[in-house]
mmCIF file of C-alpha atoms in Angstrom:
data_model
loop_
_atom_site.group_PDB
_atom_site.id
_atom_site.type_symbol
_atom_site.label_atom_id
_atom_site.label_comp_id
_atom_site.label_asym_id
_atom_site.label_seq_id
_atom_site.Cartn_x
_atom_site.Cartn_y
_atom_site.Cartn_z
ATOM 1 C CA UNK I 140 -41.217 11.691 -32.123
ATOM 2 C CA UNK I 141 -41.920 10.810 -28.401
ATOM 3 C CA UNK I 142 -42.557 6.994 -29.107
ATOM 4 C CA UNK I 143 -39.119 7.343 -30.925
ATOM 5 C CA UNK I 144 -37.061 8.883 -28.000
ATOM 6 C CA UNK I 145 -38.480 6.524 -25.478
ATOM 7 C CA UNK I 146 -37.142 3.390 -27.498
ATOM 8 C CA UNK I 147 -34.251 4.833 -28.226
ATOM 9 C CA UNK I 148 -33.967 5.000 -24.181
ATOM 10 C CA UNK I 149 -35.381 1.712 -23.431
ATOM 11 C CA UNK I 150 -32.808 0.071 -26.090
ATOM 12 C CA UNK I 151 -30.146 2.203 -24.623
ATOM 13 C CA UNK I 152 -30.779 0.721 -21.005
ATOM 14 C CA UNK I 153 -31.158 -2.282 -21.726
ATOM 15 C CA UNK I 154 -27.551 -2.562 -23.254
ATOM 16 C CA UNK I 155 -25.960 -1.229 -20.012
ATOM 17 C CA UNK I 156 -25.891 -3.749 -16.552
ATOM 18 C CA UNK I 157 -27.277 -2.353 -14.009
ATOM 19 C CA UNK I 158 -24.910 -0.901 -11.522
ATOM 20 C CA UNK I 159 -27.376 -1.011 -8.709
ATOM 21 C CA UNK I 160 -26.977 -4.825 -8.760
ATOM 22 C CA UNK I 161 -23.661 -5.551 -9.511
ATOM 23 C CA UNK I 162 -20.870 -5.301 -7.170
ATOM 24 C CA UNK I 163 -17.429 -5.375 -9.108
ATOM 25 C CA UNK I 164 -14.897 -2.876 -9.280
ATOM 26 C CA UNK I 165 -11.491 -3.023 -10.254
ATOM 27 C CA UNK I 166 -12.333 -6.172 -11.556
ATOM 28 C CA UNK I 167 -13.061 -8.043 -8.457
ATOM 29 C CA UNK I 168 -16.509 -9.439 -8.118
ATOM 30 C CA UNK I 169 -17.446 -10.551 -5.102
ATOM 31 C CA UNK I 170 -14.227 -12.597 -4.460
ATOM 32 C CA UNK I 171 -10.862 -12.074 -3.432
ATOM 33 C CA UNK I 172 -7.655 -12.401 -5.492
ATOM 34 C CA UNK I 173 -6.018 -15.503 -6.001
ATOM 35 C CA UNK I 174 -2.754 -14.053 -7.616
ATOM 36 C CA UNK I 175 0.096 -12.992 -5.712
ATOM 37 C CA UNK I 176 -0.069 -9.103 -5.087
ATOM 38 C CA UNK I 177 4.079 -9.163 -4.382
ATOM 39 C CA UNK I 178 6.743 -10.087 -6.050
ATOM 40 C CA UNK I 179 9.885 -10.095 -4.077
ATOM 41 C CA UNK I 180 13.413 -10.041 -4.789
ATOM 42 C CA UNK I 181 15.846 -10.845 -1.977
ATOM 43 C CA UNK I 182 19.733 -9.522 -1.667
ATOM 44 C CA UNK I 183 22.747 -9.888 0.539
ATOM 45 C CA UNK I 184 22.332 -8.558 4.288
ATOM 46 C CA UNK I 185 18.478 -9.511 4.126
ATOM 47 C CA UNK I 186 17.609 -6.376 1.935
ATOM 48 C CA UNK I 187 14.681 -7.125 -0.029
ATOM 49 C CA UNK I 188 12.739 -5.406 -2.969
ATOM 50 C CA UNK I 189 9.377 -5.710 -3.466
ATOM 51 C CA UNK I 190 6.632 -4.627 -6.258
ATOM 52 C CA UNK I 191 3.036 -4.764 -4.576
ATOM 53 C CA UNK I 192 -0.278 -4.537 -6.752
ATOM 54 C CA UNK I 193 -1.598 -1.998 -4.940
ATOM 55 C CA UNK I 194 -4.395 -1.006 -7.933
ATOM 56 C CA UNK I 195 -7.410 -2.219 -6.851
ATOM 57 C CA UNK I 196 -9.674 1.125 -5.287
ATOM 58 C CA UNK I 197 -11.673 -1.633 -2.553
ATOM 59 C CA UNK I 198 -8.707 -4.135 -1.378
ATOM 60 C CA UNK I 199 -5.954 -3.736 0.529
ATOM 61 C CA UNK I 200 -2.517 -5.735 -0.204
ATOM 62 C CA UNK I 201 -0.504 -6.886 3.063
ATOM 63 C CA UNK I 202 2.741 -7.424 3.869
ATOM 64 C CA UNK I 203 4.479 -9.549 6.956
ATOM 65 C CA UNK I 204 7.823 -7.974 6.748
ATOM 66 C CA UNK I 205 8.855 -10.306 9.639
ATOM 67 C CA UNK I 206 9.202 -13.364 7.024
ATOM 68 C CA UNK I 207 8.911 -11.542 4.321
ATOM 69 C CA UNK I 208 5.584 -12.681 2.349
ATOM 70 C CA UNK I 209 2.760 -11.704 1.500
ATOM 71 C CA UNK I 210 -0.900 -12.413 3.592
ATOM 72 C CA UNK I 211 -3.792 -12.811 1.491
ATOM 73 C CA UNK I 212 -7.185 -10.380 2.885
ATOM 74 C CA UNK I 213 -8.743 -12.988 4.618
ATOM 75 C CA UNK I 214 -5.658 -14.525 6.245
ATOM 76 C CA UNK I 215 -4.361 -10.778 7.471
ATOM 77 C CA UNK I 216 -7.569 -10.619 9.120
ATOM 78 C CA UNK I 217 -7.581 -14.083 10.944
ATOM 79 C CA UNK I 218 -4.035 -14.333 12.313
ATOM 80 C CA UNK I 219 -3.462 -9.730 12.663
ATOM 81 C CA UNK I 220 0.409 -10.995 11.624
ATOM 82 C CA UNK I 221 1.102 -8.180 8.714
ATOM 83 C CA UNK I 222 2.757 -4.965 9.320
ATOM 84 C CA UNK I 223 1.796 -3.013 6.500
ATOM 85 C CA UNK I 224 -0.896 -2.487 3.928
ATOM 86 C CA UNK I 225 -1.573 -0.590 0.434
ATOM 87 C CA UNK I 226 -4.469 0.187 -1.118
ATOM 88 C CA UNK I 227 -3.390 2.735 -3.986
ATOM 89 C CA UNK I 228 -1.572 5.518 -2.436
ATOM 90 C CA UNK I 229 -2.787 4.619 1.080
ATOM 91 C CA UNK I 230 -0.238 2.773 3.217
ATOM 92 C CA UNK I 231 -1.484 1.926 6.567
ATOM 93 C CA UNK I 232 0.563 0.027 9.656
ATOM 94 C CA UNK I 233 -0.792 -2.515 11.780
ATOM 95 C CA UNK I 234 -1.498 -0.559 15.075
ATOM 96 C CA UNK I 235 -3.751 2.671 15.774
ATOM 97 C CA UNK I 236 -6.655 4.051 13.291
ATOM 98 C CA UNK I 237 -6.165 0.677 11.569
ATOM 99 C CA UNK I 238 -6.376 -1.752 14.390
ATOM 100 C CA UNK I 239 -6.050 -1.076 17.820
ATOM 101 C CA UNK I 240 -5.160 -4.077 18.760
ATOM 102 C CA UNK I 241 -2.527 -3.903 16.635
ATOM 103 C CA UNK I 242 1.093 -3.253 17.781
ATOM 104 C CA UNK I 243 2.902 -1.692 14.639
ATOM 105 C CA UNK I 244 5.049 1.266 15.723
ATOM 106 C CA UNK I 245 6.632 3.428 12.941
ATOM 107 C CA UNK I 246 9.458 6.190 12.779
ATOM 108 C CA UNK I 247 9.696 8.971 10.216
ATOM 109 C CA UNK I 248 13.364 9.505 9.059
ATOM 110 C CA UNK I 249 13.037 12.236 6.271
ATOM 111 C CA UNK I 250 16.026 12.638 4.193
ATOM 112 C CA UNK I 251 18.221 9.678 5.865
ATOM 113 C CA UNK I 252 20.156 7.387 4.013
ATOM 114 C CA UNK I 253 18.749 3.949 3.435
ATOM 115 C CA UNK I 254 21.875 2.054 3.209
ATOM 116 C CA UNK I 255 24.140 3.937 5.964
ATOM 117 C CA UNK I 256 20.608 3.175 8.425
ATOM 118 C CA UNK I 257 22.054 0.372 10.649
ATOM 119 C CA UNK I 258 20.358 0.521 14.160
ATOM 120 C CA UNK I 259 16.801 2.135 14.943
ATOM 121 C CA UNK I 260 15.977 5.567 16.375
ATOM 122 C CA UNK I 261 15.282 5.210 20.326
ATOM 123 C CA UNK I 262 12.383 7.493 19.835
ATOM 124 C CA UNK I 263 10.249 9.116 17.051
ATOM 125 C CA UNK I 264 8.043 5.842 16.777
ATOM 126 C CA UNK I 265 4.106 6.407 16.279
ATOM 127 C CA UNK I 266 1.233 4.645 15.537
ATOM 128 C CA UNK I 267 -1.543 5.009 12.633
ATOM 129 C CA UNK I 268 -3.894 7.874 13.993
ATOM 130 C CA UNK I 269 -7.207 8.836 11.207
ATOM 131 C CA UNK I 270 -4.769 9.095 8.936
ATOM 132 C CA UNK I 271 -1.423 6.454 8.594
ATOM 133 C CA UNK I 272 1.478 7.502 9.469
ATOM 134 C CA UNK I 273 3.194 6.877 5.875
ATOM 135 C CA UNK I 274 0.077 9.612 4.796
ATOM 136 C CA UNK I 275 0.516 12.564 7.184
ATOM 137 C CA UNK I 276 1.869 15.842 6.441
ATOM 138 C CA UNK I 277 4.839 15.051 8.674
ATOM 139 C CA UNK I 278 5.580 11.460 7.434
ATOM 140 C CA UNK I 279 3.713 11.253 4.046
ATOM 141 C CA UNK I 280 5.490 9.857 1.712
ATOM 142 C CA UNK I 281 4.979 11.496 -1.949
ATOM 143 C CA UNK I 282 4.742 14.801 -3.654
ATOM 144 C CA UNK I 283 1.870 15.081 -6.180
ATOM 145 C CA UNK I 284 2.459 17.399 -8.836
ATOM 146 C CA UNK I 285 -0.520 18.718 -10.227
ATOM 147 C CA UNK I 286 0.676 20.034 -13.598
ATOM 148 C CA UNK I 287 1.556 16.629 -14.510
ATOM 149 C CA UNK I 288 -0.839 14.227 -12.278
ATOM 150 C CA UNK I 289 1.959 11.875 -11.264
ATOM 151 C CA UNK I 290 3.170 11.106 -7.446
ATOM 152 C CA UNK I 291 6.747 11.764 -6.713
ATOM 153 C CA UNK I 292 8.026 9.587 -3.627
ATOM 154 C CA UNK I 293 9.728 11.780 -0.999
ATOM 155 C CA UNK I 294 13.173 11.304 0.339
ATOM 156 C CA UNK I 295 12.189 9.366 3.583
ATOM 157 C CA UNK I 296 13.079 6.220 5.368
ATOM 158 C CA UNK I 297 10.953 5.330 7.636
ATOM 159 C CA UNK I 298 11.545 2.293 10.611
ATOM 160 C CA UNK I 299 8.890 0.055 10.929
ATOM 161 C CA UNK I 300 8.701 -1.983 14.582
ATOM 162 C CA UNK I 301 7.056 -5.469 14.021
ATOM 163 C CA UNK I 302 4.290 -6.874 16.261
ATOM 164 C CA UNK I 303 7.222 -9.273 17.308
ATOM 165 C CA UNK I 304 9.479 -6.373 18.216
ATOM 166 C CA UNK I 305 11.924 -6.637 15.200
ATOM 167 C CA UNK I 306 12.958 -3.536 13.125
ATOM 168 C CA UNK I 307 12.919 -2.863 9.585
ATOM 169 C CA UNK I 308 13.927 0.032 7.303
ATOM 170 C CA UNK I 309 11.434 0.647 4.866
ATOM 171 C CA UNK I 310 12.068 2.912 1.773
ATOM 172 C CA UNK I 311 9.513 3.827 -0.910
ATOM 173 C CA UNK I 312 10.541 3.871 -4.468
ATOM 174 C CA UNK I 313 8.120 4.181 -7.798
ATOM 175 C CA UNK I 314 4.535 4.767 -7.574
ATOM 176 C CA UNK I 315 4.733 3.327 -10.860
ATOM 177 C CA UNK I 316 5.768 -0.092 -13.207
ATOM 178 C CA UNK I 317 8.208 -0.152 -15.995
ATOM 179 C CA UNK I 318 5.530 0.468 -17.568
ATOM 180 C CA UNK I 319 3.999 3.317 -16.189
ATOM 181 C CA UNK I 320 0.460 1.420 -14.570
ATOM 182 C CA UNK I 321 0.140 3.712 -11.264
ATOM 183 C CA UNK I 322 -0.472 2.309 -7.801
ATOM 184 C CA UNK I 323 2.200 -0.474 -8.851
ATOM 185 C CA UNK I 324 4.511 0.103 -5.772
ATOM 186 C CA UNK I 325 8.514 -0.717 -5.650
ATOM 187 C CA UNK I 326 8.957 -1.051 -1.724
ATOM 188 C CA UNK I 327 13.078 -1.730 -0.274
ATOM 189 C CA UNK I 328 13.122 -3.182 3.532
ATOM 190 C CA UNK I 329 15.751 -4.395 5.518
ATOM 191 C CA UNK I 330 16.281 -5.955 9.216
ATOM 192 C CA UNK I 331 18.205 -2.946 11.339
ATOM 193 C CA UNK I 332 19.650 -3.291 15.085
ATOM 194 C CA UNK I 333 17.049 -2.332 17.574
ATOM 195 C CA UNK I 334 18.167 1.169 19.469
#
């Protein structure tokens, strides 16, 4: 019976790669995405929508609202020009806890109305701290509802300064696609009058 179990094991094993070696999650091993993470859809008065592939649990996605476009991992790194980035439910702002050399600013505007927003607050801007500022308990910006294990985005608009002092609204929408794939992110921005 013993010589029995341990082949049964051994076969087992040998069936399974070895985690300890490999290095791929979400699909990614070892390299970087090639696709484009953003699609973007652009309207009168500069509004655009976006839907960012914000799935993958060991990449961040970036944004350079300034153009728009998106910057691919290696070139957000080199050149520091992106304002925001998502990683799941994780949105972080260039400046603060994410790079202090960064020069990001954001505003939390709970409840305001995205398309009356015009001009910028003159105050109320902060920088990423541990925690962004799109994830604290003042400015985070979804409700998770634990009886049915989906995110609900909050009411907020929140003002995002640029590295090159420019302003843009910034509302959340879905956490979710059409078809319901989580961490699939519908994101509305437009250019607003500094204060």
């Amino acid at each position: 019976m013993r010589l029995v179990t341990l082949f049964v094991v051994a076969a087992a094993s040998a069936c399974a790669p070895d985690l300890r070696v490999t290095d791929c999650f979400d699909g990614i091993c070892g390299e970087l995405p090639t696709e484009p993470l953003f699609s973007f859809t652009r309207a009168e008065g500069g509004l655009v929508t976006a839907l960012v592939d914000a799935t993958s649990k060991t990449l961040a996605t970036y944004i350079d609202l300034d153009e728009p476009k998106e910057l691919k991992f290696d070139e957000a790194e080199a050149t520091g020009a992106w304002e925001l980035s998502f990683m799941r439910d994780k949105i972080r702002s260039n400046g603060g806890g994410t790079n202090p050399a960064g020069t990001v600013e954001v505003a939390v505007l709970p409840k305001a109305d995205f398309d009356a927003l015009t001009q910028a607050p003159a105050s109320g801007f902060q920088r990423d701290g541990a925690e962004g500022v799109f994830n604290t308990v003042d400015g985070g910006w979804y409700y998770y509802d634990l009886g049915v294990h989906r995110l609900t985005t909050l009411d907020h608009v929140y003002v995002v300064r640029t590295g090159k002092g420019a302003y843009f609204k910034v509302r959340l929408g879905s956490y979710y696609d059409e078809n319901g794939t989580s961490a699939r992110i519908s994101v509305r921005f437009a250019p607003v009058a500094p204060p």
